[in-house]
XYZ file of N, CA and C in Angstrom:
513
model
N 21.211 -11.189 55.228
C 19.725 -11.374 56.639
C 19.659 -9.972 57.211
N 18.416 -9.972 57.891
C 18.154 -8.662 58.547
C 18.073 -9.316 59.922
N 17.812 -8.454 61.406
C 17.903 -9.118 62.363
C 17.308 -9.335 63.125
N 16.798 -10.254 64.116
C 15.612 -10.778 64.315
C 14.596 -11.441 63.810
N 15.346 -12.185 62.514
C 14.901 -12.939 61.719
C 14.519 -14.481 62.360
N 13.503 -15.321 61.942
C 13.271 -16.474 62.382
C 13.319 -16.913 60.848
N 13.271 -18.275 60.347
C 13.483 -18.645 59.509
C 13.553 -20.690 59.891
N 12.888 -20.931 58.099
C 13.621 -22.787 58.415
C 13.987 -22.312 56.346
N 14.093 -23.561 56.458
C 15.003 -24.699 54.829
C 16.274 -23.511 54.597
N 16.996 -23.039 55.206
C 18.392 -22.749 54.907
C 19.260 -23.643 54.932
N 20.697 -23.749 53.684
C 20.539 -24.696 53.854
C 20.861 -25.817 52.358
N 21.253 -27.249 52.458
C 20.930 -27.755 51.053
C 20.126 -28.544 51.271
N 19.152 -28.441 50.093
C 18.145 -29.477 50.200
C 18.636 -31.128 49.787
N 17.763 -31.827 50.629
C 17.933 -33.094 50.698
C 18.999 -33.792 52.201
N 19.328 -32.728 53.044
C 20.193 -33.217 53.723
C 19.292 -33.986 54.757
N 17.890 -34.213 54.726
C 17.323 -34.624 55.654
C 16.941 -34.462 57.507
N 17.684 -32.964 57.375
C 18.103 -32.439 58.882
C 16.969 -30.896 58.557
N 15.717 -31.015 59.690
C 15.136 -29.732 59.136
C 16.065 -28.481 59.488
N 15.386 -27.362 59.380
C 16.565 -26.411 59.452
C 15.850 -25.453 60.561
N 16.128 -24.821 61.313
C 15.324 -23.765 61.906
C 16.113 -22.840 62.248
N 16.123 -21.592 61.917
C 16.928 -20.741 62.442
C 16.980 -19.359 63.215
N 16.998 -18.564 64.208
C 16.505 -17.884 65.523
C 17.980 -17.005 64.294
N 17.959 -15.763 63.942
C 19.021 -14.315 64.093
C 18.531 -13.472 65.618
N 19.568 -12.667 66.395
C 19.442 -11.772 66.784
C 19.719 -10.702 65.969
N 19.202 -9.539 67.268
C 19.074 -8.254 66.423
C 20.102 -7.631 66.398
N 21.032 -7.230 64.836
C 21.823 -6.782 64.561
C 23.038 -7.619 64.049
N 22.835 -9.242 63.897
C 23.705 -10.372 63.491
C 23.486 -10.023 62.307
N 24.981 -9.861 61.643
C 25.137 -10.207 60.032
C 25.067 -11.826 59.672
N 24.596 -12.656 58.784
C 24.362 -14.145 58.855
C 24.238 -13.762 56.984
N 25.174 -14.469 56.348
C 25.837 -13.633 54.925
C 25.227 -15.192 54.469
N 24.602 -14.493 53.243
C 23.995 -15.899 52.594
C 24.862 -17.027 51.976
N 25.650 -17.588 51.622
C 26.657 -18.102 51.141
C 27.051 -18.958 52.276
N 26.453 -18.764 53.431
C 26.637 -20.134 54.579
C 25.960 -21.359 54.489
N 26.318 -21.786 55.713
C 25.715 -23.110 55.398
C 25.094 -23.515 56.986
N 24.634 -23.293 57.267
C 23.631 -23.628 57.923
C 22.210 -24.891 58.522
N 22.353 -25.755 58.975
C 21.778 -26.817 59.059
C 21.259 -27.238 60.464
N 19.908 -27.837 60.377
C 19.403 -27.839 61.905
C 19.311 -26.743 62.250
N 18.724 -27.251 63.868
C 18.149 -25.963 64.744
C 19.356 -25.114 65.858
N 19.222 -23.550 64.933
C 20.763 -22.365 65.295
C 19.770 -21.689 65.753
N 20.669 -20.948 66.725
C 20.088 -19.526 67.220
C 21.458 -18.865 67.307
N 21.601 -17.673 66.356
C 22.062 -16.970 66.552
C 22.172 -15.489 67.056
N 22.999 -15.593 68.036
C 23.153 -14.450 68.957
C 23.194 -12.722 68.231
N 21.923 -12.129 68.772
C 22.583 -10.489 68.906
C 24.179 -10.206 68.605
N 25.085 -9.056 67.143
C 25.635 -8.755 66.632
C 26.967 -9.764 66.337
N 26.352 -10.848 66.390
C 27.613 -11.844 66.262
C 27.240 -11.936 63.954
N 28.563 -11.927 64.006
C 28.601 -12.247 62.341
C 29.462 -13.747 61.655
N 28.253 -14.125 60.490
C 28.157 -15.150 60.016
C 29.052 -14.630 58.372
N 30.385 -15.354 58.298
C 31.533 -15.021 56.945
C 30.185 -16.257 55.892
N 30.606 -15.961 54.720
C 30.445 -16.449 53.879
C 31.197 -18.028 53.708
N 30.705 -19.130 53.504
C 31.205 -20.221 53.261
C 31.414 -20.447 54.457
N 30.666 -20.268 56.187
C 31.675 -20.656 57.114
C 30.039 -21.768 57.009
N 29.920 -22.872 57.825
C 29.369 -24.146 58.088
C 28.650 -24.172 59.577
N 27.777 -24.094 60.050
C 26.827 -24.581 61.328
C 26.076 -25.642 60.965
N 26.600 -26.734 61.549
C 25.664 -28.026 60.903
C 24.757 -28.367 62.530
N 24.461 -28.503 62.690
C 23.615 -29.159 64.033
C 22.605 -30.499 63.709
N 23.220 -31.601 63.397
C 22.694 -32.501 63.227
C 22.170 -33.500 65.258
N 22.964 -33.151 66.102
C 22.758 -34.210 67.150
C 22.173 -33.348 68.491
N 21.615 -32.035 67.584
C 20.646 -31.562 68.726
C 21.239 -29.534 68.241
N 20.933 -28.546 69.198
C 21.065 -27.708 68.857
C 22.233 -26.779 68.468
N 22.661 -25.608 68.046
C 23.023 -25.113 68.162
C 22.855 -23.701 68.227
N 23.781 -23.077 69.661
C 23.951 -21.650 70.717
C 25.129 -21.243 70.327
N 24.751 -19.656 69.412
C 25.714 -19.260 69.452
C 25.567 -17.491 70.161
N 25.969 -17.046 71.151
C 26.314 -15.742 72.016
C 26.622 -14.545 71.284
N 26.208 -13.044 71.595
C 26.735 -12.548 71.070
C 28.116 -12.112 71.003
N 27.720 -11.321 69.328
C 29.195 -10.341 70.061
C 30.474 -12.010 68.968
N 29.951 -12.875 68.241
C 31.015 -14.028 67.573
C 30.786 -13.277 66.779
N 32.343 -13.793 65.888
C 32.594 -14.170 64.574
C 32.833 -15.372 63.956
N 32.157 -15.456 63.103
C 32.804 -16.879 62.579
C 33.199 -16.718 61.310
N 34.120 -17.081 61.145
C 35.079 -16.713 59.316
C 34.679 -17.330 58.586
N 35.679 -17.350 57.009
C 34.960 -17.836 56.221
C 35.133 -19.567 56.331
N 34.568 -20.645 55.923
C 35.299 -21.593 55.597
C 35.246 -22.329 57.299
N 34.789 -21.109 57.961
C 35.219 -22.135 59.960
C 33.794 -22.930 59.675
N 33.815 -24.057 60.315
C 32.912 -25.045 60.802
C 32.908 -25.122 61.853
N 31.442 -24.818 62.721
C 30.798 -25.845 64.149
C 30.028 -26.497 64.294
N 30.029 -27.880 64.114
C 29.115 -28.955 63.946
C 29.129 -29.863 65.697
N 27.385 -30.054 65.631
C 27.481 -30.353 66.549
C 26.562 -31.892 65.752
N 27.497 -32.812 65.726
C 27.454 -34.195 65.710
C 27.679 -35.158 66.797
N 27.107 -36.400 66.891
C 27.859 -37.638 67.577
C 27.347 -38.514 67.015
N 28.005 -39.711 66.983
C 28.010 -41.364 66.607
C 26.428 -41.427 67.081
N 26.005 -41.305 68.098
C 24.882 -41.811 69.027
C 23.799 -41.357 69.006
N 23.026 -41.640 67.622
C 22.239 -41.177 67.151
C 20.580 -40.644 68.049
N 20.652 -41.148 69.138
C 19.485 -41.001 70.280
C 20.264 -39.641 71.538
N 21.173 -39.283 71.140
C 21.618 -38.562 72.026
C 21.655 -36.941 71.372
N 20.682 -35.907 72.012
C 20.546 -34.452 71.326
C 21.010 -33.973 72.680
N 22.276 -33.529 72.204
C 23.432 -32.043 73.481
C 23.724 -31.328 72.971
N 22.896 -30.140 73.505
C 23.336 -28.686 72.656
C 24.893 -28.025 72.589
N 25.359 -27.871 71.856
C 26.482 -27.660 71.457
C 26.116 -25.686 71.724
N 26.571 -25.262 73.026
C 26.733 -23.995 73.296
C 27.992 -22.960 73.271
N 28.245 -22.227 72.747
C 29.073 -20.776 72.595
C 29.101 -19.951 73.364
N 29.599 -19.077 74.153
C 29.502 -18.116 74.845
C 29.258 -16.777 73.742
N 29.793 -15.765 74.162
C 29.867 -14.654 73.710
C 31.313 -13.759 73.792
N 31.386 -13.089 72.095
C 33.085 -12.786 71.273
C 34.234 -13.608 71.536
N 33.514 -14.578 71.259
C 34.695 -15.319 70.127
C 34.836 -15.298 69.107
N 35.968 -15.745 68.487
C 36.300 -15.763 67.236
C 36.967 -17.111 66.052
N 35.837 -17.754 65.701
C 36.848 -18.559 65.117
C 36.877 -18.269 63.446
N 38.329 -18.485 63.372
C 39.438 -17.799 62.130
C 39.452 -19.255 61.002
N 39.261 -18.423 59.980
C 39.181 -19.402 58.846
C 40.059 -20.762 58.444
N 38.816 -21.172 58.167
C 38.934 -23.057 58.290
C 39.323 -23.909 59.325
N 38.638 -22.951 60.255
C 39.163 -24.010 61.675
C 37.830 -24.718 61.515
N 38.028 -26.023 62.844
C 36.782 -26.799 63.434
C 36.100 -27.376 64.453
N 35.289 -26.982 64.867
C 34.856 -27.180 66.329
C 34.056 -27.874 66.072
N 33.950 -28.966 66.948
C 33.111 -29.448 67.974
C 32.546 -29.809 69.516
N 33.230 -28.360 70.181
C 33.045 -28.608 70.896
C 32.424 -28.497 71.653
N 31.367 -28.791 72.860
C 29.316 -28.562 73.178
C 29.775 -27.357 74.240
N 30.925 -27.158 75.065
C 31.006 -26.129 75.685
C 32.242 -24.683 75.150
N 31.700 -23.883 74.707
C 33.044 -22.670 74.496
C 32.593 -21.586 75.379
N 33.308 -21.218 76.284
C 33.257 -19.659 76.755
C 33.410 -18.619 76.233
N 33.565 -17.468 76.286
C 33.571 -16.616 76.580
C 34.967 -16.069 76.174
N 35.646 -15.025 75.133
C 36.748 -14.140 75.133
C 37.589 -14.723 74.704
N 37.039 -16.787 73.541
C 37.788 -17.444 73.199
C 38.598 -17.308 71.671
N 39.768 -17.593 71.015
C 40.180 -17.314 69.259
C 40.761 -19.205 69.127
N 39.756 -19.240 68.109
C 40.222 -20.926 67.491
C 40.840 -20.047 66.378
N 42.461 -20.099 66.306
C 42.701 -19.462 65.173
C 42.894 -20.789 63.873
N 43.376 -20.488 62.501
C 43.156 -20.492 61.256
C 43.350 -22.719 61.677
N 42.255 -23.159 60.644
C 42.998 -24.594 60.848
C 42.865 -25.314 61.750
N 42.812 -24.967 62.395
C 42.780 -25.932 63.601
C 41.719 -26.243 64.532
N 40.968 -27.818 64.918
C 40.261 -28.773 65.412
C 40.461 -28.895 66.907
N 38.819 -28.763 67.231
C 38.842 -28.831 68.687
C 37.574 -30.109 68.207
N 37.783 -31.010 69.548
C 36.663 -31.925 69.110
C 35.726 -32.177 70.299
N 34.872 -32.892 69.846
C 33.675 -33.225 70.547
C 33.377 -33.071 72.236
N 34.653 -33.776 72.487
C 35.316 -34.173 74.040
C 35.828 -33.205 74.888
N 36.239 -32.396 74.448
C 36.872 -30.855 74.922
C 36.140 -29.947 74.881
N 36.196 -28.636 75.868
C 35.450 -27.554 76.345
C 36.445 -26.755 76.754
N 36.236 -25.662 76.411
C 37.255 -24.543 76.285
C 36.396 -23.876 77.201
N 37.288 -23.505 78.147
C 36.674 -22.069 78.883
C 36.569 -20.824 78.547
N 37.511 -19.840 79.252
C 37.244 -18.473 78.725
C 38.568 -17.520 78.781
N 38.832 -17.298 77.531
C 40.265 -16.430 77.443
C 40.632 -17.620 76.904
N 40.714 -18.702 75.989
C 41.754 -19.404 75.702
C 42.049 -19.294 74.336
N 43.017 -19.369 73.945
C 43.367 -18.912 72.342
C 43.814 -20.732 71.935
N 43.647 -20.915 70.648
C 43.736 -23.277 70.282
C 44.291 -22.091 68.928
N 45.883 -22.469 69.446
C 46.514 -21.860 67.497
C 46.415 -22.687 66.434
N 46.445 -22.170 65.411
C 46.776 -22.108 63.991
C 46.976 -23.447 64.024
N 46.397 -24.405 63.311
C 46.845 -26.214 62.811
C 46.757 -26.932 63.881
N 46.517 -26.357 65.349
C 46.475 -27.164 66.208
C 45.174 -28.165 66.322
N 45.237 -29.416 66.636
C 44.194 -30.339 67.226
C 44.004 -31.084 68.551
N 43.217 -30.187 69.313
C 42.701 -30.558 70.470
C 41.378 -31.485 70.183
N 41.573 -32.578 71.021
C 40.914 -33.717 71.108
C 40.788 -34.217 72.079
N 41.430 -34.447 73.418
C 40.920 -35.297 74.036
C 40.185 -34.933 75.501
N 39.612 -35.258 75.853
C 38.636 -35.349 77.206
C 39.064 -34.681 77.738
N 38.731 -32.853 77.343
C 39.602 -32.586 78.876
C 39.114 -30.683 78.413
N 38.913 -30.235 79.889
C 38.605 -28.731 79.970
C 39.335 -28.170 80.535
N 39.864 -27.087 79.113
C 40.558 -26.143 79.229
C 40.187 -25.043 80.022
N 41.214 -24.840 81.280
C 41.431 -24.035 82.295
C 41.225 -22.571 81.638
N 40.589 -21.550 82.027
C 40.879 -19.966 81.929
C 42.415 -19.737 80.964
N 42.154 -18.889 80.459
C 43.474 -18.283 79.902
C 44.539 -19.170 79.143
N 44.152 -20.174 79.271
C 44.936 -21.519 77.722
C 45.546 -20.868 76.950
N 46.328 -21.303 76.804
C 46.751 -20.930 75.044
C 47.702 -22.163 74.589
N 47.644 -22.536 73.476
C 48.047 -23.824 73.180
C 48.812 -23.419 71.589
N 50.237 -24.079 71.217
C 50.246 -23.562 70.170
C 50.820 -24.626 70.003
N 51.452 -24.508 68.087
C 52.230 -25.359 67.339
C 51.150 -26.692 67.718
N 52.090 -27.721 66.120
C 51.034 -29.038 66.510
C 50.797 -30.289 66.747
N 49.694 -30.588 67.450
C 50.043 -31.723 68.317
C 49.486 -32.886 67.485
N 51.200 -34.064 67.207
C 50.533 -35.127 66.297
C 51.048 -35.983 67.058
N 50.311 -37.611 67.731
C 50.511 -38.327 67.843
C 51.025 -38.468 69.086
N 50.663 -37.484 70.182
C 50.892 -36.466 71.379
C 49.119 -37.454 72.451
N 49.969 -38.232 73.199
C 49.250 -38.163 74.371
C 49.543 -37.020 75.229
N 48.730 -35.670 75.474
C 48.264 -34.666 75.784
C 47.570 -34.958 76.765
N 47.778 -34.318 78.439
C 46.918 -34.574 79.452
C 47.021 -32.931 80.412
N 45.907 -31.753 79.912
C 46.190 -30.628 80.720
C 46.452 -31.344 81.865
N 46.439 -31.659 82.950
C 46.623 -31.915 84.546
C 47.950 -32.649 84.966
N 48.501 -32.711 83.760
C 50.231 -32.909 84.390
C 50.874 -32.212 83.897
N 50.476 -30.726 83.610
C 50.499 -29.626 83.552
C 50.735 -28.656 84.272
N 51.715 -27.582 84.523
C 51.707 -26.561 85.727
C 50.863 -24.837 85.247
N 51.451 -25.018 84.005
C 50.907 -23.277 83.402
C 50.277 -23.846 82.447
N 49.873 -22.791 82.164
C 48.470 -22.142 80.845
C 48.749 -22.202 79.865
N 49.873 -22.224 79.631
C 50.846 -21.975 78.068
C 51.738 -23.033 77.596
N 51.333 -23.581 76.826
C 51.894 -24.810 75.870
C 52.549 -24.086 74.599
N 53.671 -24.758 74.270
C 54.642 -24.689 72.861
C 54.835 -25.647 72.755
N 54.146 -26.518 71.975
C 54.156 -27.801 71.102
C 54.817 -28.282 70.651
N 56.318 -28.200 69.953
C 57.239 -28.477 68.485
C 56.575 -29.978 68.427
N 56.467 -29.837 66.513
C 56.269 -31.058 65.794
C 57.411 -31.903 65.796
């Protein structure tokens, strides 16, 4: 698709979600991705094939210069049908292959690595790295420059209990 495009109807038919898509200048959105709901894609952002951007519970607003790789999922879905909260992604973030992000706030310059999962109640500040295969689903705001590595499995994890922004959690 070319830059500056406004379109409707992208995504699977019969989904029951009206799609409205705005694409900023110099952005690249591959035809083979899935986009549903109200989505705004900022300039110079790249959406790879097979990526999914689903806005069921409010719009998804993606800033400038982001990279959404293959099979990455950015989902705005709430259990409360009446809740219409926007999911806002800042600038220059990387969403690697197969990651799943529901965080309503993602700042700037973050890397969400392959097959990681960030839940709806987690907010990501700036310059953070969520390592491959990590599940971050607690009700937390990650401080700037937080790095999470290793897989968090059956662990009650509270950021305020830790002194440093670097976490190496072993399985």
